[in-house]
Tab-separated table of C-alpha atoms in Angstrom:
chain	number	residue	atom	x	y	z
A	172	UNK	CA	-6.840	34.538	14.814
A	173	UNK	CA	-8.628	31.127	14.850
A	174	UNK	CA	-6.928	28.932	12.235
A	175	UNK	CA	-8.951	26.470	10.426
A	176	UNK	CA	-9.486	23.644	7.302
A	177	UNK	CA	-12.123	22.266	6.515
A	178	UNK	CA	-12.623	20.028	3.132
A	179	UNK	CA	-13.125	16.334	1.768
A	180	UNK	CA	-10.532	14.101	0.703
A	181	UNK	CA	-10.326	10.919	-0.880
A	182	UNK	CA	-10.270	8.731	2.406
A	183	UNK	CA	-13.334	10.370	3.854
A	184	UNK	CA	-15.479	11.257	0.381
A	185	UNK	CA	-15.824	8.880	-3.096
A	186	UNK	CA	-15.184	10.477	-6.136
A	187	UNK	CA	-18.664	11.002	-6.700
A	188	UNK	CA	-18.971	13.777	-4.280
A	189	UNK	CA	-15.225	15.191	-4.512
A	190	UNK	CA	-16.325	15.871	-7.966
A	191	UNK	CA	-19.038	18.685	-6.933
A	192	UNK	CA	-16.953	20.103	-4.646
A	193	UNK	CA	-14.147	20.110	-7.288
A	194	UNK	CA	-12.756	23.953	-8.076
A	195	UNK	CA	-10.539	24.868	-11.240
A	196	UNK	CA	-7.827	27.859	-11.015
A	197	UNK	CA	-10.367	30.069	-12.235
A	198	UNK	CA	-13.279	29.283	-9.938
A	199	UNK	CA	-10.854	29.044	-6.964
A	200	UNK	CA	-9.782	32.718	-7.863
A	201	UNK	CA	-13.796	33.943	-7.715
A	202	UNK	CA	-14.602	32.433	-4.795
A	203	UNK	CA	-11.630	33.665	-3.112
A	204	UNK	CA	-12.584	36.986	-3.663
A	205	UNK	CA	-16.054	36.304	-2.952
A	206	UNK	CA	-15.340	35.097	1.053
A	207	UNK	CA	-12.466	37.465	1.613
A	208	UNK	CA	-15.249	40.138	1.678
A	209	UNK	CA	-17.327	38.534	4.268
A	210	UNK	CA	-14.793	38.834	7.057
A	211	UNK	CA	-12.372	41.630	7.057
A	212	UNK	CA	-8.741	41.025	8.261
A	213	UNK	CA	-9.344	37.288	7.143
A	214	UNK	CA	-6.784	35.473	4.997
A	215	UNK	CA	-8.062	31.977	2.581
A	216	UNK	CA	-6.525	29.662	0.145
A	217	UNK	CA	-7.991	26.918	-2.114
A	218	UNK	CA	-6.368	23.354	-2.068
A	219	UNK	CA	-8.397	21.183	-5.359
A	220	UNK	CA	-7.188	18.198	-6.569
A	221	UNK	CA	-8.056	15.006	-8.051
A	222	UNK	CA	-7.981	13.730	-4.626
A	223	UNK	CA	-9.195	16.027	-2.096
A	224	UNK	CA	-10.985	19.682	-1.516
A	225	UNK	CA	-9.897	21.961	1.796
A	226	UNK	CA	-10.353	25.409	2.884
A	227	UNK	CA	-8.025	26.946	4.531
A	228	UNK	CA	-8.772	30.001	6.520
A	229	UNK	CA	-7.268	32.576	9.220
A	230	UNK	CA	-10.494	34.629	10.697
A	231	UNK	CA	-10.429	37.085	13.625
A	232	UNK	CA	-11.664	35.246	16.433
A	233	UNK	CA	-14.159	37.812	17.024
A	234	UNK	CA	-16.109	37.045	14.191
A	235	UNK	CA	-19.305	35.724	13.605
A	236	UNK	CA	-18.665	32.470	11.783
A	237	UNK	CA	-15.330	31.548	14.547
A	238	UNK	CA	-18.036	32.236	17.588
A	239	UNK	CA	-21.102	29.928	15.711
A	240	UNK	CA	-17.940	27.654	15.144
A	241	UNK	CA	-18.161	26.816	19.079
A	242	UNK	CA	-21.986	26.191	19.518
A	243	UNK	CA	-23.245	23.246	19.511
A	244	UNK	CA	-24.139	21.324	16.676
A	245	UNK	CA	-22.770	20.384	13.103
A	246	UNK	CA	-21.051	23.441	11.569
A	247	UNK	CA	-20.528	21.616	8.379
A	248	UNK	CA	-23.852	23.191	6.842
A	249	UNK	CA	-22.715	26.991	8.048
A	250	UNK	CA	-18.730	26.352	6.473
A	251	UNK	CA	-20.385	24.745	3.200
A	252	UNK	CA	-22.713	27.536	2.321
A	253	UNK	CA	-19.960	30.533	3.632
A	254	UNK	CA	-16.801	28.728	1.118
A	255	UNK	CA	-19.499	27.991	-1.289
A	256	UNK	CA	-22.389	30.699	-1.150
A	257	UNK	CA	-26.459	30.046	-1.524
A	258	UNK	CA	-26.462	29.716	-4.880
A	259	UNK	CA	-23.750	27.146	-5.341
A	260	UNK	CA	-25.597	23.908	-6.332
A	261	UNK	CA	-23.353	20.995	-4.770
A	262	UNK	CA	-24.616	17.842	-2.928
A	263	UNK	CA	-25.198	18.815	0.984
A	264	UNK	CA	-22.548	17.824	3.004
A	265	UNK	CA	-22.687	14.914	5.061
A	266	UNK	CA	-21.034	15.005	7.893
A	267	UNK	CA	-19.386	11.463	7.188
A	268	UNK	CA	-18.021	12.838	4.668
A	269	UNK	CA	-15.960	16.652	5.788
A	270	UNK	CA	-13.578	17.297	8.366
A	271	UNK	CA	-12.888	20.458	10.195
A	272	UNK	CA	-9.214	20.706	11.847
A	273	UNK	CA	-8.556	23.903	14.115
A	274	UNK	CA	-6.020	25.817	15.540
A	275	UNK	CA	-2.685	23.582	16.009
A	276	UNK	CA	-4.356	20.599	14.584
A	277	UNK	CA	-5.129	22.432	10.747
A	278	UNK	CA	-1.515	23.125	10.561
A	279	UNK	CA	-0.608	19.595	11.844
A	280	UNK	CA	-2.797	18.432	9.069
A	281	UNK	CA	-1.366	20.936	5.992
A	282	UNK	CA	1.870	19.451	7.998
A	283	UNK	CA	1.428	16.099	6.851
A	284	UNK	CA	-0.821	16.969	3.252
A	285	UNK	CA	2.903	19.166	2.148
A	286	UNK	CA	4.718	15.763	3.389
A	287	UNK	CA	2.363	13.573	1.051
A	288	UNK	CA	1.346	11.595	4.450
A	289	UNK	CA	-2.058	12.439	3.605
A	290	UNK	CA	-2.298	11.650	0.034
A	291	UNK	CA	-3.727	8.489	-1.742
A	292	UNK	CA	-0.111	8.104	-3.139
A	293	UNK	CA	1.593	8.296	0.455
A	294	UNK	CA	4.647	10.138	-0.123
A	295	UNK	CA	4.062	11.253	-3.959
A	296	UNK	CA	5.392	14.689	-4.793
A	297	UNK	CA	3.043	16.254	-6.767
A	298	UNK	CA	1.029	17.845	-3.462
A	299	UNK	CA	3.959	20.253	-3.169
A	300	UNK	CA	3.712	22.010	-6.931
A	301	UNK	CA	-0.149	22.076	-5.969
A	302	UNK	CA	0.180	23.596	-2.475
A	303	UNK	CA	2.408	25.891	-4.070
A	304	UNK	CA	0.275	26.929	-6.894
A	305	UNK	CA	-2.540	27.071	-3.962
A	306	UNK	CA	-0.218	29.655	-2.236
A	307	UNK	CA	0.338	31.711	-4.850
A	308	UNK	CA	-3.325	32.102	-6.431
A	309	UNK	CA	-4.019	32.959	-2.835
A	310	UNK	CA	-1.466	35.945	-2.491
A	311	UNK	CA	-2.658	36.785	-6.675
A	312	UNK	CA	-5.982	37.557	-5.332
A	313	UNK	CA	-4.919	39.512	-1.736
A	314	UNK	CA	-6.430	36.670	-0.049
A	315	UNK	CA	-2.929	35.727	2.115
A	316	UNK	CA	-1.380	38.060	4.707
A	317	UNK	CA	0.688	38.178	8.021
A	318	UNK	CA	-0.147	34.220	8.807
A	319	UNK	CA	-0.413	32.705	5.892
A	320	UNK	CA	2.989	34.308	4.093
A	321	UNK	CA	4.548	32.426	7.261
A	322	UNK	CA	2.198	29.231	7.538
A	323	UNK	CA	2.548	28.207	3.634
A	324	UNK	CA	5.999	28.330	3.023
A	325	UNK	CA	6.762	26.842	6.169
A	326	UNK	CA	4.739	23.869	4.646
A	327	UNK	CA	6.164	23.979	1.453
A	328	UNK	CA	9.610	23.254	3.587
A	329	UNK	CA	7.840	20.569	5.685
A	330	UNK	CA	7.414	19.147	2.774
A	331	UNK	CA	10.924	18.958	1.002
A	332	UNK	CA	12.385	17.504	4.337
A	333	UNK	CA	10.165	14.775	5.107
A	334	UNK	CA	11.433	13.845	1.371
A	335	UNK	CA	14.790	14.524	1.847
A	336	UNK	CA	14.951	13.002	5.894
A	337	UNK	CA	13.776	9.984	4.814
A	338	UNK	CA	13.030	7.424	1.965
A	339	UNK	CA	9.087	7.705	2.133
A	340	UNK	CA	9.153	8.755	-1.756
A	341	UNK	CA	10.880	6.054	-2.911
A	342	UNK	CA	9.524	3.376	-4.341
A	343	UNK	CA	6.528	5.567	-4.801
A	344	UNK	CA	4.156	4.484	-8.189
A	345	UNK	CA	2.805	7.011	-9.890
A	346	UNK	CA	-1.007	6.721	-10.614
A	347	UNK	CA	-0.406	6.139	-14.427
A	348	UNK	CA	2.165	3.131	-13.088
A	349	UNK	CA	-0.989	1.882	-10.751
A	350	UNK	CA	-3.261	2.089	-13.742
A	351	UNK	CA	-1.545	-0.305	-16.054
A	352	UNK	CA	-1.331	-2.868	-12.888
A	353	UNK	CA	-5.419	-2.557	-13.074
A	354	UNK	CA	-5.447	-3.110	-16.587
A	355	UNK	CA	-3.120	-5.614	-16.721
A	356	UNK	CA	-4.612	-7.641	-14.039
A	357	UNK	CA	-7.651	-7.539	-17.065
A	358	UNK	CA	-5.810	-7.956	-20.060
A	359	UNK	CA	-2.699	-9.934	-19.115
A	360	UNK	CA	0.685	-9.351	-21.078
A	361	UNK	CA	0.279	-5.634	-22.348
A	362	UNK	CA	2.607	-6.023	-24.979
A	363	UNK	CA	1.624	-5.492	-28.636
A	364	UNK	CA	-1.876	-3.730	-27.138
A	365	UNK	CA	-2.982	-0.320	-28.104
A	366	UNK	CA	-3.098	2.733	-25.466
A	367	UNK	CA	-4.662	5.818	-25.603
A	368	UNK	CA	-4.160	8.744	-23.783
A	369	UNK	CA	-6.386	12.128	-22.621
A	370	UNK	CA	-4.344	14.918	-21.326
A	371	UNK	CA	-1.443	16.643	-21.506
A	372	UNK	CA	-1.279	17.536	-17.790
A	373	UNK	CA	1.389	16.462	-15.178
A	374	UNK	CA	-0.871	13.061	-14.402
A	375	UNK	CA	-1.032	12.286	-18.057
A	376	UNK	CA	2.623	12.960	-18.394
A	377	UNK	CA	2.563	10.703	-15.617
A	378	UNK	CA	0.575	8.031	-17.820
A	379	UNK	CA	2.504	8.368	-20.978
A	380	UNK	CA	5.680	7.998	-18.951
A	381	UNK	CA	4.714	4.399	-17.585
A	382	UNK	CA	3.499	3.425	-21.096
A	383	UNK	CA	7.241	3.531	-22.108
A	384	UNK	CA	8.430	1.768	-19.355
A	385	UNK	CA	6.102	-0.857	-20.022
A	386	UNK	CA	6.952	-1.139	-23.736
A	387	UNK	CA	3.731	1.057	-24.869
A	388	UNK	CA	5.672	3.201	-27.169
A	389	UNK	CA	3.122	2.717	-29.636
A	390	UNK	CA	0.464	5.202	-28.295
A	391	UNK	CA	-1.843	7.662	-29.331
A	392	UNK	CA	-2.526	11.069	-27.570
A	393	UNK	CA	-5.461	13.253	-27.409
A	394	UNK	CA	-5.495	16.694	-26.383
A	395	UNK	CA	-7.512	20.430	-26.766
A	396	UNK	CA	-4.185	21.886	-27.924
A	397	UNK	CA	-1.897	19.524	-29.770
A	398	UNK	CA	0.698	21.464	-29.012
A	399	UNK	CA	0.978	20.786	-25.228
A	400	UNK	CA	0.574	17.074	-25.942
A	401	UNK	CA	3.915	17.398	-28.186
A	402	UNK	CA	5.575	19.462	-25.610
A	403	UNK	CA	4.560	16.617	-22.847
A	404	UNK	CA	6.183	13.655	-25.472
A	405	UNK	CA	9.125	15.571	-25.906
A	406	UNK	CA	9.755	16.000	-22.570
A	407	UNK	CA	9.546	12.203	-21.330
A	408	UNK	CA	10.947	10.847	-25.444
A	409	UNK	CA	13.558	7.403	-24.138
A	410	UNK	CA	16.798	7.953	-24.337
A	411	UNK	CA	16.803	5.845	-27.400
A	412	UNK	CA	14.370	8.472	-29.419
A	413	UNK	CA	12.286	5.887	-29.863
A	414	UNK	CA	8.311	6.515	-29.445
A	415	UNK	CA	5.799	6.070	-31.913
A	416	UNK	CA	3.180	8.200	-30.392
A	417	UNK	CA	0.737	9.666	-32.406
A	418	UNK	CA	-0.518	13.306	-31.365
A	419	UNK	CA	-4.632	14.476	-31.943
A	420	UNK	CA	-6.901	16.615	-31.621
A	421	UNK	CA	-9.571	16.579	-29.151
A	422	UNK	CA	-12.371	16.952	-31.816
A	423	UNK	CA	-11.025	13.831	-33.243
A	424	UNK	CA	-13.488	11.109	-34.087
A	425	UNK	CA	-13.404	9.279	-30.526
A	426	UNK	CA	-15.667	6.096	-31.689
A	427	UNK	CA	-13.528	4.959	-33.816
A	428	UNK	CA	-10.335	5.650	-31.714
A	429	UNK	CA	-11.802	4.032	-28.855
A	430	UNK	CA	-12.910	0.752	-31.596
A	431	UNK	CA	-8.759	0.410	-31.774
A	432	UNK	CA	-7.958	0.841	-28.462
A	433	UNK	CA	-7.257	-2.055	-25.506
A	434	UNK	CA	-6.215	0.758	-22.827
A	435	UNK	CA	-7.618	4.260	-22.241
A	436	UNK	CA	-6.074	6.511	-19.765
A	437	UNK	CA	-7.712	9.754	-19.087
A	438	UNK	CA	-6.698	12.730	-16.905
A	439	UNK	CA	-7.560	16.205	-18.544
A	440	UNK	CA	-9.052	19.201	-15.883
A	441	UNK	CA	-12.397	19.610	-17.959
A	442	UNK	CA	-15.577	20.246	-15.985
A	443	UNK	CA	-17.694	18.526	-18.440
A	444	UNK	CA	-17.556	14.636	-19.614
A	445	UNK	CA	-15.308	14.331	-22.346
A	446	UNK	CA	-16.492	10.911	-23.544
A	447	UNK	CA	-20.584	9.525	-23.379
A	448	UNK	CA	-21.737	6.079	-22.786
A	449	UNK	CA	-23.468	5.908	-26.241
A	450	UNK	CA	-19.567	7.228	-27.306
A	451	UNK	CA	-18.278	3.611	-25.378
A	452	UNK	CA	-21.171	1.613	-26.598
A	453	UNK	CA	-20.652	2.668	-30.723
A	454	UNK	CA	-17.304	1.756	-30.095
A	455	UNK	CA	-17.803	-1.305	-28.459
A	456	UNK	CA	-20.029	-2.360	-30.988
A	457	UNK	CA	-17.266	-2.245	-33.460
A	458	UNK	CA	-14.907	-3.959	-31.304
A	459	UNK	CA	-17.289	-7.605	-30.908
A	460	UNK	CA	-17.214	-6.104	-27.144
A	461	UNK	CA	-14.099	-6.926	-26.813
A	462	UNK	CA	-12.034	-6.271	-23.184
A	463	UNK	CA	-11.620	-2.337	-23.067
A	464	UNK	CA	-10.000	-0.910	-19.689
A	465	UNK	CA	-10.781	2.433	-19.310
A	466	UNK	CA	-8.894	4.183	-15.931
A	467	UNK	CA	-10.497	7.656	-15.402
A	468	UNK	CA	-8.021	9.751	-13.637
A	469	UNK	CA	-9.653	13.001	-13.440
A	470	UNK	CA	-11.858	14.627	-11.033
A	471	UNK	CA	-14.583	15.518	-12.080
A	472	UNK	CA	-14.201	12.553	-14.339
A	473	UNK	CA	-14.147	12.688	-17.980
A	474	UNK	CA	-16.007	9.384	-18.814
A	475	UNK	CA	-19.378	8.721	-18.469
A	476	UNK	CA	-19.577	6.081	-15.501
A	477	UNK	CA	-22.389	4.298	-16.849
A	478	UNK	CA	-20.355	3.124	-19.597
A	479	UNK	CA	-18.786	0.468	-16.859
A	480	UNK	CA	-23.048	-1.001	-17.365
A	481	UNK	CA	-21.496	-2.095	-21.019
A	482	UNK	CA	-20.069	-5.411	-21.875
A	483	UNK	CA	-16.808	-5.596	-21.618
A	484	UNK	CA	-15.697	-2.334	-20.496
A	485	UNK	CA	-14.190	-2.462	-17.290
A	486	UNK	CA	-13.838	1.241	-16.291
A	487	UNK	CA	-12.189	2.251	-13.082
A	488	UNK	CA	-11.937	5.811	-11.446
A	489	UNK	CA	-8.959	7.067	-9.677
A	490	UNK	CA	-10.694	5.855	-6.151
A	491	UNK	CA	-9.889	2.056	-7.390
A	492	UNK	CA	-6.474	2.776	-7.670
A	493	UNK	CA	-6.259	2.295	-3.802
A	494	UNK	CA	-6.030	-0.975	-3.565
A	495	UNK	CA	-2.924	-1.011	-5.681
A	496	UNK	CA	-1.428	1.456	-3.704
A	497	UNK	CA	-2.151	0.151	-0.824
A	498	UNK	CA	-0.087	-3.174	-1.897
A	499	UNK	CA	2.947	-0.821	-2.651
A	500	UNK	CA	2.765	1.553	0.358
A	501	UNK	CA	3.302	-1.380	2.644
A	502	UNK	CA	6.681	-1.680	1.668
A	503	UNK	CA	7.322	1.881	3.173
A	504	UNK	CA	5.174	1.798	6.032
A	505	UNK	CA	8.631	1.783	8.246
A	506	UNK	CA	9.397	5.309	6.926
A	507	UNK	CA	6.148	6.807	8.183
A	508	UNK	CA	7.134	6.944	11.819
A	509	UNK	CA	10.374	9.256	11.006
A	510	UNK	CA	8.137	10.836	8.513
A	511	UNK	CA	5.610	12.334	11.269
A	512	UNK	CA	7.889	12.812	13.995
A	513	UNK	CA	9.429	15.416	11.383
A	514	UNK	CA	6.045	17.067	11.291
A	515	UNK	CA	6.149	17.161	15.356
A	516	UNK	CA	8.931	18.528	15.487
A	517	UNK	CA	8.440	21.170	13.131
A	518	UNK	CA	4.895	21.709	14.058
A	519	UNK	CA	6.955	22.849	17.393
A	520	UNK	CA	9.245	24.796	15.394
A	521	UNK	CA	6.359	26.879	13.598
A	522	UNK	CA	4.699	27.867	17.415
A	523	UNK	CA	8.126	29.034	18.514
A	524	UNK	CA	8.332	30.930	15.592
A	525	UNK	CA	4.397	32.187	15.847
A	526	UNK	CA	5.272	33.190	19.041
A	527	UNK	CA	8.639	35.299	18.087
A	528	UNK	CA	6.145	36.878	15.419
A	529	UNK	CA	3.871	37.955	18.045
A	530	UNK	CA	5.778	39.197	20.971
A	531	UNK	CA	8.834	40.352	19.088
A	532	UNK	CA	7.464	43.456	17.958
A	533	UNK	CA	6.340	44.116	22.079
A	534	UNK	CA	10.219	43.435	23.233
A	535	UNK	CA	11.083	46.086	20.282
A	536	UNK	CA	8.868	48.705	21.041
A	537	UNK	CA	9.380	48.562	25.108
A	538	UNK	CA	12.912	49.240	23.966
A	539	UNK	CA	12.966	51.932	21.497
A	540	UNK	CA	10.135	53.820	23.976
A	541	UNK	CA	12.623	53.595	26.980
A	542	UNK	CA	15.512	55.080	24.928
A	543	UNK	CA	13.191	57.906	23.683
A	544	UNK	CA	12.377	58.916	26.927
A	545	UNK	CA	16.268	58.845	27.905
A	546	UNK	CA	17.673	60.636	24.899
A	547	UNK	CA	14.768	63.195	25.514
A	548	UNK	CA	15.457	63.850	28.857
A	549	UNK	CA	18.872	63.775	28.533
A	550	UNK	CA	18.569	66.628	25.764
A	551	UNK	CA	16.681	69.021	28.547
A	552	UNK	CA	19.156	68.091	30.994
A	553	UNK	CA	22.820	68.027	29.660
A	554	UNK	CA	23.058	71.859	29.575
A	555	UNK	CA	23.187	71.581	33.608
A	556	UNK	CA	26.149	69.149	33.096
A	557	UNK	CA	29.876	70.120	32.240
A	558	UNK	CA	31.022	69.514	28.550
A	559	UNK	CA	33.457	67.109	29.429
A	560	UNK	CA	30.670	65.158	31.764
A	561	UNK	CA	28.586	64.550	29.050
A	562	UNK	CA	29.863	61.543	27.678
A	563	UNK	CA	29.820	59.895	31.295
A	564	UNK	CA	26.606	60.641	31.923
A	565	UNK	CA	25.468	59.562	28.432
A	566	UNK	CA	26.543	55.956	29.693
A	567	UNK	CA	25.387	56.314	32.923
A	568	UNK	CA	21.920	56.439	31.786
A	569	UNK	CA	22.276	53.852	29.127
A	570	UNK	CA	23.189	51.654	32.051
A	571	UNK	CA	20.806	52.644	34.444
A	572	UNK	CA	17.795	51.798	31.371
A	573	UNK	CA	19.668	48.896	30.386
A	574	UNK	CA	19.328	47.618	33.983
A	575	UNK	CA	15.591	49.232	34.485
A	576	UNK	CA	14.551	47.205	31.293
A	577	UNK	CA	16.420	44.034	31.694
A	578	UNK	CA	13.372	42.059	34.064
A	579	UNK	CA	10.742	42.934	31.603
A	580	UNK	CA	12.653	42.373	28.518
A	581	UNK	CA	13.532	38.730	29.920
A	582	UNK	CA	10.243	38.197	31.148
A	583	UNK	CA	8.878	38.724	27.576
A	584	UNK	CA	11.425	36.620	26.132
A	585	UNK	CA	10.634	34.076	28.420
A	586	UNK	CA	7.183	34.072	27.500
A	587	UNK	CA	7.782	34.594	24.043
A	588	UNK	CA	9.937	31.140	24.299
A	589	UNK	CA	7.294	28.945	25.893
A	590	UNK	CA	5.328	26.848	23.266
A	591	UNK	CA	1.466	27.329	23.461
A	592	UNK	CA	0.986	30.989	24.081
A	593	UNK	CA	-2.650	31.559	24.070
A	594	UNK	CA	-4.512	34.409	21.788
A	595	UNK	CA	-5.805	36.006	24.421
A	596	UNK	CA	-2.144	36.346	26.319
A	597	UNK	CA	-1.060	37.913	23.195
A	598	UNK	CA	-3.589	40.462	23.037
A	599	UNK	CA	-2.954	41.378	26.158
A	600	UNK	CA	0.930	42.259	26.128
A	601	UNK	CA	0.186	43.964	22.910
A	602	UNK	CA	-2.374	45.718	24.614
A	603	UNK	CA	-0.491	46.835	27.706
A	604	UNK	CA	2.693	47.850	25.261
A	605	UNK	CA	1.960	48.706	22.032
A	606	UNK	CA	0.515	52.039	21.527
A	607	UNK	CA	-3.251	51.916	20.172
């Protein structure tokens, strides 16, 4: 099988473009279904998140698209239109801006994206309930099998372990944490200003958290369904009770919202723009345009960026969080040595295992095939035998197999131990043992 990823992430792509390549639950399920009928025996899953895009895909090596995969030339433009089909209508890739990891190096890579070594938030959690959700829309619509039920959770416990091995996570910010350092490098002292906040999602929850813990209790909410944005309050209320968050609708007037706002926070998983420039501008107008800091965490982004053309609005997207991150990662830059020797090591662990997978099932059958043909042949011959010789010549040629079978059996184990086994030494033992 020819392993492979291929995507766009925040360090190779701006928002602009992960935005069109962006994929909800729902479209991730139809196109899943859509490309595991191109290639039979092929297994995909969907990674989409605010920061990043991938593909991942186990194909037969025999087909089409893994041969055109090893001609020369860009294969960007054959991947993007066989993930995406003809009539998808997303930017062309640049090559500048994808990456295509193969074989041993896409697992290295899902590797480090489980261990958060790959995210804009180095060592932020959040990557693991996604890969997992990944994982299981993926075996919801057939799309996993043999390699991927052993490649995902493996991942999944990559993950935990670079967390748990080492102190990479802490000290982490979370991006709603990052956004208030933005707006407060705009607005100075935050206390007494007004927030708002769009979403009920884990980001948002995110948000609303690091409004309390910088004395924003007074905050208001908007969401679809008030309901989840009640459910996300409760869930992060101080231990002292107190919050004086108010909870509305999503069809609430925004204009005048935004008019009493100082801080807007937005992270909701529309596909559409939630708020319009002339939406900013009315506002603004009511305001004297005074400072408004608007942080757009979603992707595909919910405000209009051409409202950042208005006077004073200073709206940032989750790409100019980096810089803030940045600052804070460098305080655990020591951890991210132990954190990818880890993922070596396991990386070795998951080939060993690959391997067992693969030649196990060889070492099995060459055994139960040898003791068929000595249990058969000792059932036409025992009647030439005494009664009372039976038993010792039962163990006589259990021993004489045993000892027939031993080389092989070690050589395959041998093999089967040794890291780096190619695909076409598999297919051949399996080949030469296994019956058709």
């Amino acid at each position: 099988m020819e392993l492979l990823v291929f995507g766009l992430n925040h360090k190779t792509a701006p928002v602009g473009m992960r935005e069109t390549w962006a994929f909800s639950a729902e479209k991730s399920g139809e196109a899943l279904e859509r490309i595991l009928a191109k290639i039979e025996g092929s297994e995909h899953l969907i990674l989409s998140t605010c920061n990043r895009t991938e593909f991942y895909s186990a194909i037969p090596s025999s087909s089409g698209l893994a041969m055109n995969l090893n001609e020369e030339g860009s294969p960007f433009e054959e991947l993007s239109n066989f993930y995406l089909g003809q009539d998808d209508h997303h930017q062309s890739p640049t090559d500048d801006c994808f990456y295509l990891y193969r074989q041993e190096n896409a697992v290295k890579h899902l590797f480090r994206v489980a261990g958060g070594l790959d995210s804009m938030i180095v060592g932020e959690t959040e990557i693991l309930r996604q890969l997992k959700e990944a994982y299981e829309l993926s075996e919801k619509n057939s799309a996993s099998g043999k390699m991927f039920r052993h490649l995902f959770p493996e991942a999944l416990k990559v993950g935990k372990k670079v967390r748990t091995s080492t102190s990479i996570s802490e000290g982490c910010i979370t991006p709603g944490q990052a956004a208030l350092r933005l707006a407060r490098d705009i607005l100075g002292d935050l206390n007494g200003k007004k927030a708002l906040l769009i979403g009920s999602g884990t980001v948002a929850g995110l948000a609303a958290k690091a409004f309390i813990e910088n004395d924003l209790r007074n905050f208001t909410v908007i969401n679809r369904t008030t309901e989840s944005a009640e459910a996300m309050l409760e869930k992060i209320r101080p231990g002292s009770g107190v919050l004086d968050a108010d909870v509305l609708p999503l069809s609430t007037d925004i204009v005048s919202t935004l008019a009493s706002t100082d801080v807007l926070i937005s992270s909701t998983s529309s596909t559409d723009s939630l708020i319009t420039r002339e939406q900013v501008q009315a506002a603004q107008e009511q305001r004297g345009s005074a400072p408004l800091v608007i942080i757009d965490l979603a992707v595909p982004r919910d405000i209009d960026p051409e409202s950042n053309k208005i006077d004073g609005i200073h709206l940032f997207n989750i790409d100019d969080l980096n810089k803030v991150i940045q600052g804070n990662l460098a305080k655990r830059h020591d951890q991210f040595s132990r954190a990818e020797e880890i993922v070596r090591k396991q990386l070795d662990v998951f080939y060993g295992q690959l391997n067992y997978l693969n030649i196990d099932p060889v070492i099995r059958h060459l055994i139960e095939r040898f003791e068929i043909i000595r249990t058969g042949e000792l059932q036409n011959s025992m009647g030439d035998f005494p009664v009372e010789l039976h038993e010792t010549v039962d163990k006589l040629t259990r021993r004489l197999v045993n000892k027939l079978i031993h080389f092989p059996i070690e050589r395959l184990k041998s093999i089967r131990d040794m890291q780096g086994l190619s695909e076409d030494e598999i297919a051949f033992l399996k080949k030469l043992f296994l019956p058709k």
